[in-house]
mmCIF file of C-alpha atoms in Angstrom:
data_model
loop_
_atom_site.group_PDB
_atom_site.id
_atom_site.type_symbol
_atom_site.label_atom_id
_atom_site.label_comp_id
_atom_site.label_asym_id
_atom_site.label_seq_id
_atom_site.Cartn_x
_atom_site.Cartn_y
_atom_site.Cartn_z
ATOM 1 C CA LEU U 1 -2.218 10.544 13.045
ATOM 2 C CA PRO U 2 -4.918 7.890 13.246
ATOM 3 C CA HIS U 3 -4.585 4.261 12.279
ATOM 4 C CA HIS U 4 -6.397 3.193 9.103
ATOM 5 C CA ILE U 5 -8.188 -0.128 9.425
ATOM 6 C CA ALA U 6 -10.773 -1.421 6.941
ATOM 7 C CA GLY U 7 -10.898 1.917 5.178
ATOM 8 C CA LYS U 8 -11.717 3.836 8.341
ATOM 9 C CA GLU U 9 -9.716 6.064 10.644
ATOM 10 C CA VAL U 10 -9.257 4.388 14.011
ATOM 11 C CA ALA U 11 -8.133 6.498 16.933
ATOM 12 C CA ALA U 12 -5.257 5.165 18.952
ATOM 13 C CA ALA U 13 -5.908 3.978 22.468
ATOM 14 C CA PRO U 14 -5.494 6.803 24.991
ATOM 15 C CA THR U 15 -2.644 4.856 26.576
ATOM 16 C CA ALA U 16 -0.852 4.208 23.255
ATOM 17 C CA THR U 17 2.806 5.068 23.043
ATOM 18 C CA ARG U 18 3.270 8.051 20.714
ATOM 19 C CA LEU U 19 6.371 8.836 18.687
ATOM 20 C CA ALA U 20 7.321 12.351 17.633
ATOM 21 C CA LYS U 21 7.345 12.882 13.857
ATOM 22 C CA ILE U 22 10.277 15.207 13.214
ATOM 23 C CA TYR U 23 10.786 17.117 9.966
ATOM 24 C CA PRO U 24 14.361 16.065 9.088
ATOM 25 C CA ALA U 25 15.254 19.350 7.358
ATOM 26 C CA THR U 26 14.599 21.543 10.411
ATOM 27 C CA GLY U 27 14.202 19.285 13.424
ATOM 28 C CA GLU U 28 10.676 20.665 13.978
ATOM 29 C CA GLN U 29 8.109 18.281 15.486
ATOM 30 C CA LEU U 30 5.188 18.019 13.059
ATOM 31 C CA CYS U 31 2.920 15.658 14.971
ATOM 32 C CA THR U 32 2.923 12.523 17.054
ATOM 33 C CA VAL U 33 2.357 9.052 15.696
ATOM 34 C CA PRO U 34 0.636 6.337 17.740
ATOM 35 C CA VAL U 35 2.251 2.939 17.971
ATOM 36 C CA ALA U 36 -0.257 0.196 17.228
ATOM 37 C CA GLY U 37 -0.869 -2.096 20.151
ATOM 38 C CA LYS U 38 -2.124 -5.656 20.275
ATOM 39 C CA HIS U 39 -5.761 -4.533 19.956
ATOM 40 C CA GLU U 40 -5.154 -2.462 16.784
ATOM 41 C CA ILE U 41 -3.063 -5.220 15.240
ATOM 42 C CA GLU U 42 -5.775 -7.798 15.919
ATOM 43 C CA MET U 43 -8.362 -5.422 14.406
ATOM 44 C CA ALA U 44 -6.218 -4.952 11.293
ATOM 45 C CA VAL U 45 -5.673 -8.686 10.831
ATOM 46 C CA ALA U 46 -9.380 -9.481 11.338
ATOM 47 C CA ALA U 47 -10.380 -6.746 8.866
ATOM 48 C CA ALA U 48 -7.826 -7.964 6.316
ATOM 49 C CA GLU U 49 -9.007 -11.564 6.668
ATOM 50 C CA GLU U 50 -12.597 -10.460 6.103
ATOM 51 C CA ALA U 51 -11.632 -8.295 3.122
ATOM 52 C CA PHE U 52 -9.602 -11.149 1.664
ATOM 53 C CA GLY U 53 -12.716 -13.326 1.501
ATOM 54 C CA HIS U 54 -14.378 -10.775 -0.783
ATOM 55 C CA TRP U 55 -11.336 -9.486 -2.710
ATOM 56 C CA ALA U 56 -10.041 -12.947 -3.619
ATOM 57 C CA GLN U 57 -13.396 -13.783 -5.235
ATOM 58 C CA LEU U 58 -13.074 -10.935 -7.753
ATOM 59 C CA THR U 59 -11.807 -11.792 -11.192
ATOM 60 C CA GLY U 60 -8.432 -10.506 -12.291
ATOM 61 C CA THR U 61 -10.228 -8.090 -14.592
ATOM 62 C CA GLN U 62 -12.292 -6.713 -11.703
ATOM 63 C CA ARG U 63 -9.172 -6.273 -9.557
ATOM 64 C CA SER U 64 -7.462 -4.610 -12.527
ATOM 65 C CA LEU U 65 -10.236 -2.017 -12.751
ATOM 66 C CA VAL U 66 -9.996 -1.216 -9.040
ATOM 67 C CA LEU U 67 -6.211 -0.864 -9.175
ATOM 68 C CA SER U 68 -6.484 1.297 -12.292
ATOM 69 C CA ARG U 69 -8.876 3.595 -10.409
ATOM 70 C CA ALA U 70 -6.432 3.696 -7.486
ATOM 71 C CA ALA U 71 -3.673 4.712 -9.924
ATOM 72 C CA THR U 72 -5.853 7.561 -11.212
ATOM 73 C CA VAL U 73 -6.651 8.788 -7.700
ATOM 74 C CA LEU U 74 -2.979 8.636 -6.707
ATOM 75 C CA ARG U 75 -1.893 10.461 -9.856
ATOM 76 C CA GLU U 76 -4.353 13.264 -9.022
ATOM 77 C CA ALA U 77 -2.961 13.371 -5.467
ATOM 78 C CA GLN U 78 0.684 13.341 -6.587
ATOM 79 C CA PRO U 79 1.393 17.010 -5.745
ATOM 80 C CA GLU U 80 0.076 16.474 -2.209
ATOM 81 C CA MET U 81 1.991 13.212 -1.842
ATOM 82 C CA ALA U 82 5.220 14.926 -2.947
ATOM 83 C CA ARG U 83 4.752 17.675 -0.343
ATOM 84 C CA LEU U 84 4.114 15.057 2.344
ATOM 85 C CA GLU U 85 7.199 13.128 1.255
ATOM 86 C CA VAL U 86 9.264 16.303 1.700
ATOM 87 C CA LEU U 87 7.962 16.552 5.284
ATOM 88 C CA ASP U 88 8.525 12.835 5.822
ATOM 89 C CA THR U 89 12.060 12.523 4.474
ATOM 90 C CA GLY U 90 13.496 16.034 4.200
ATOM 91 C CA LYS U 91 14.099 15.571 0.467
ATOM 92 C CA PRO U 92 13.963 18.539 -1.889
ATOM 93 C CA LEU U 93 10.546 18.878 -3.555
ATOM 94 C CA SER U 94 11.979 18.097 -7.008
ATOM 95 C CA GLU U 95 13.304 14.757 -5.749
ATOM 96 C CA ALA U 96 10.069 13.947 -3.912
ATOM 97 C CA GLU U 97 8.100 14.629 -7.091
ATOM 98 C CA ALA U 98 10.301 12.151 -8.953
ATOM 99 C CA ASP U 99 10.116 9.555 -6.160
ATOM 100 C CA THR U 100 6.349 9.298 -5.866
ATOM 101 C CA SER U 101 5.769 6.559 -8.431
ATOM 102 C CA ALA U 102 2.870 4.981 -6.551
ATOM 103 C CA PRO U 103 0.416 5.575 -9.419
ATOM 104 C CA ASP U 104 2.749 3.739 -11.806
ATOM 105 C CA ALA U 105 2.935 0.741 -9.463
ATOM 106 C CA PHE U 106 -0.846 0.500 -9.171
ATOM 107 C CA HIS U 107 -1.250 0.923 -12.931
ATOM 108 C CA TRP U 108 1.448 -1.641 -13.802
ATOM 109 C CA PHE U 109 0.372 -4.347 -11.373
ATOM 110 C CA GLY U 110 -3.278 -3.623 -12.102
ATOM 111 C CA SER U 111 -2.587 -4.282 -15.782
ATOM 112 C CA LEU U 112 -1.119 -7.672 -14.823
ATOM 113 C CA ALA U 113 -4.064 -8.713 -12.632
ATOM 114 C CA ALA U 114 -6.009 -10.242 -15.525
ATOM 115 C CA SER U 115 -2.966 -11.682 -17.299
ATOM 116 C CA ALA U 116 -1.679 -15.237 -17.455
ATOM 117 C CA CYS U 117 1.205 -14.007 -15.299
ATOM 118 C CA VAL U 118 -1.203 -13.689 -12.359
ATOM 119 C CA GLN U 119 -4.106 -15.944 -13.382
ATOM 120 C CA GLY U 120 -2.224 -18.992 -14.659
ATOM 121 C CA ARG U 121 -1.814 -20.469 -18.119
ATOM 122 C CA HIS U 122 -2.284 -23.469 -20.358
ATOM 123 C CA VAL U 123 0.927 -25.237 -21.337
ATOM 124 C CA PRO U 124 0.867 -27.540 -24.388
ATOM 125 C CA LEU U 125 2.427 -30.892 -23.541
ATOM 126 C CA GLY U 126 2.353 -32.267 -27.060
ATOM 127 C CA ALA U 127 0.411 -35.474 -27.619
ATOM 128 C CA ALA U 128 0.283 -36.004 -23.854
ATOM 129 C CA GLY U 129 -2.244 -33.199 -23.442
ATOM 130 C CA VAL U 130 -2.283 -29.792 -21.874
ATOM 131 C CA GLY U 131 -0.947 -28.691 -18.524
ATOM 132 C CA LEU U 132 -2.785 -26.043 -16.548
ATOM 133 C CA THR U 133 -1.306 -23.713 -13.980
ATOM 134 C CA ARG U 134 -3.702 -21.900 -11.732
ATOM 135 C CA ARG U 135 -2.511 -19.183 -9.434
ATOM 136 C CA GLU U 136 -4.586 -18.538 -6.345
ATOM 137 C CA PRO U 137 -4.432 -15.758 -3.766
ATOM 138 C CA LEU U 138 -2.520 -16.650 -0.609
ATOM 139 C CA GLY U 139 -4.391 -14.583 1.971
ATOM 140 C CA VAL U 140 -3.302 -11.626 4.048
ATOM 141 C CA CYS U 141 0.092 -10.130 3.220
ATOM 142 C CA ALA U 142 1.944 -7.557 5.288
ATOM 143 C CA GLY U 143 4.759 -5.163 4.514
ATOM 144 C CA ILE U 144 6.861 -2.538 6.220
ATOM 145 C CA ALA U 145 7.357 0.786 4.457
ATOM 146 C CA ALA U 146 10.921 2.075 4.254
ATOM 147 C CA TRP U 147 11.750 5.482 5.736
ATOM 148 C CA ASN U 148 13.598 6.792 2.675
ATOM 149 C CA TYR U 149 10.982 5.989 -0.011
ATOM 150 C CA PRO U 150 7.821 5.619 2.048
ATOM 151 C CA VAL U 151 5.110 5.993 -0.598
ATOM 152 C CA GLN U 152 7.056 4.385 -3.429
ATOM 153 C CA GLY U 153 8.103 1.416 -1.318
ATOM 154 C CA ALA U 154 4.605 0.958 0.082
ATOM 155 C CA ALA U 155 2.999 1.026 -3.364
ATOM 156 C CA TRP U 156 5.470 -1.533 -4.721
ATOM 157 C CA LYS U 157 4.446 -3.878 -1.887
ATOM 158 C CA ILE U 158 0.696 -3.226 -1.850
ATOM 159 C CA ALA U 159 -0.091 -3.187 -5.582
ATOM 160 C CA PRO U 160 1.288 -6.644 -6.519
ATOM 161 C CA ALA U 161 -0.326 -8.257 -3.477
ATOM 162 C CA LEU U 162 -3.707 -6.767 -4.375
ATOM 163 C CA ALA U 163 -3.308 -7.620 -8.062
ATOM 164 C CA CYS U 164 -2.827 -11.266 -7.093
ATOM 165 C CA GLY U 165 -6.014 -11.230 -4.983
ATOM 166 C CA ASN U 166 -4.462 -10.910 -1.550
ATOM 167 C CA ALA U 167 -5.389 -8.516 1.250
ATOM 168 C CA PHE U 168 -2.657 -6.267 2.625
ATOM 169 C CA ILE U 169 -1.605 -4.700 5.927
ATOM 170 C CA LEU U 170 1.000 -1.931 5.793
ATOM 171 C CA LYS U 171 3.155 -0.930 8.732
ATOM 172 C CA PRO U 172 4.466 2.572 7.998
ATOM 173 C CA SER U 173 7.954 3.553 9.060
ATOM 174 C CA PRO U 174 7.798 5.510 12.317
ATOM 175 C CA LEU U 175 10.340 7.904 10.780
ATOM 176 C CA SER U 176 8.207 8.731 7.725
ATOM 177 C CA PRO U 177 4.552 7.875 8.318
ATOM 178 C CA LEU U 178 2.837 10.805 6.580
ATOM 179 C CA THR U 179 2.749 9.549 2.999
ATOM 180 C CA SER U 180 2.068 5.932 3.998
ATOM 181 C CA ASN U 181 -0.785 7.151 6.179
ATOM 182 C CA ARG U 182 -2.195 9.177 3.294
ATOM 183 C CA LEU U 183 -1.761 6.291 0.849
#
């Protein structure tokens, strides 16, 4: 599997340590997964910092539209994601189909991106005036996907960070990298 940095596949260094991805239901090796080294991590951080500069400037409504589109794409890919989750975790297909709620996360947090919850609000202070809260993006966020709910857990980390205007770096679980890699 390649790394994904700035929307592009990045091949692992030839000397990268590789971990075997084992299908838990049968013990069969499906592929090998490269471990990111210092160079790949620095590339990911630099790309996320650059993306943050652009993403944070979008309005909440603009971010909402992007996240809504992501939800649509993920919903269309749900059968594929469920099959990958079966290979990742060894779950029965019916359970994997129920577990892949990534589209819901992107839709839900996307719907909040333009709301006072994310943007801030005006608070009446009576005769004293009006208070204003303004919420601003923090920067680059990072998260680690869990092995047992890899796509669901990743989506519930990525979507709120993006909705709030942050950039995001995901470190997939080495035990279940297939769905995180596809996400």
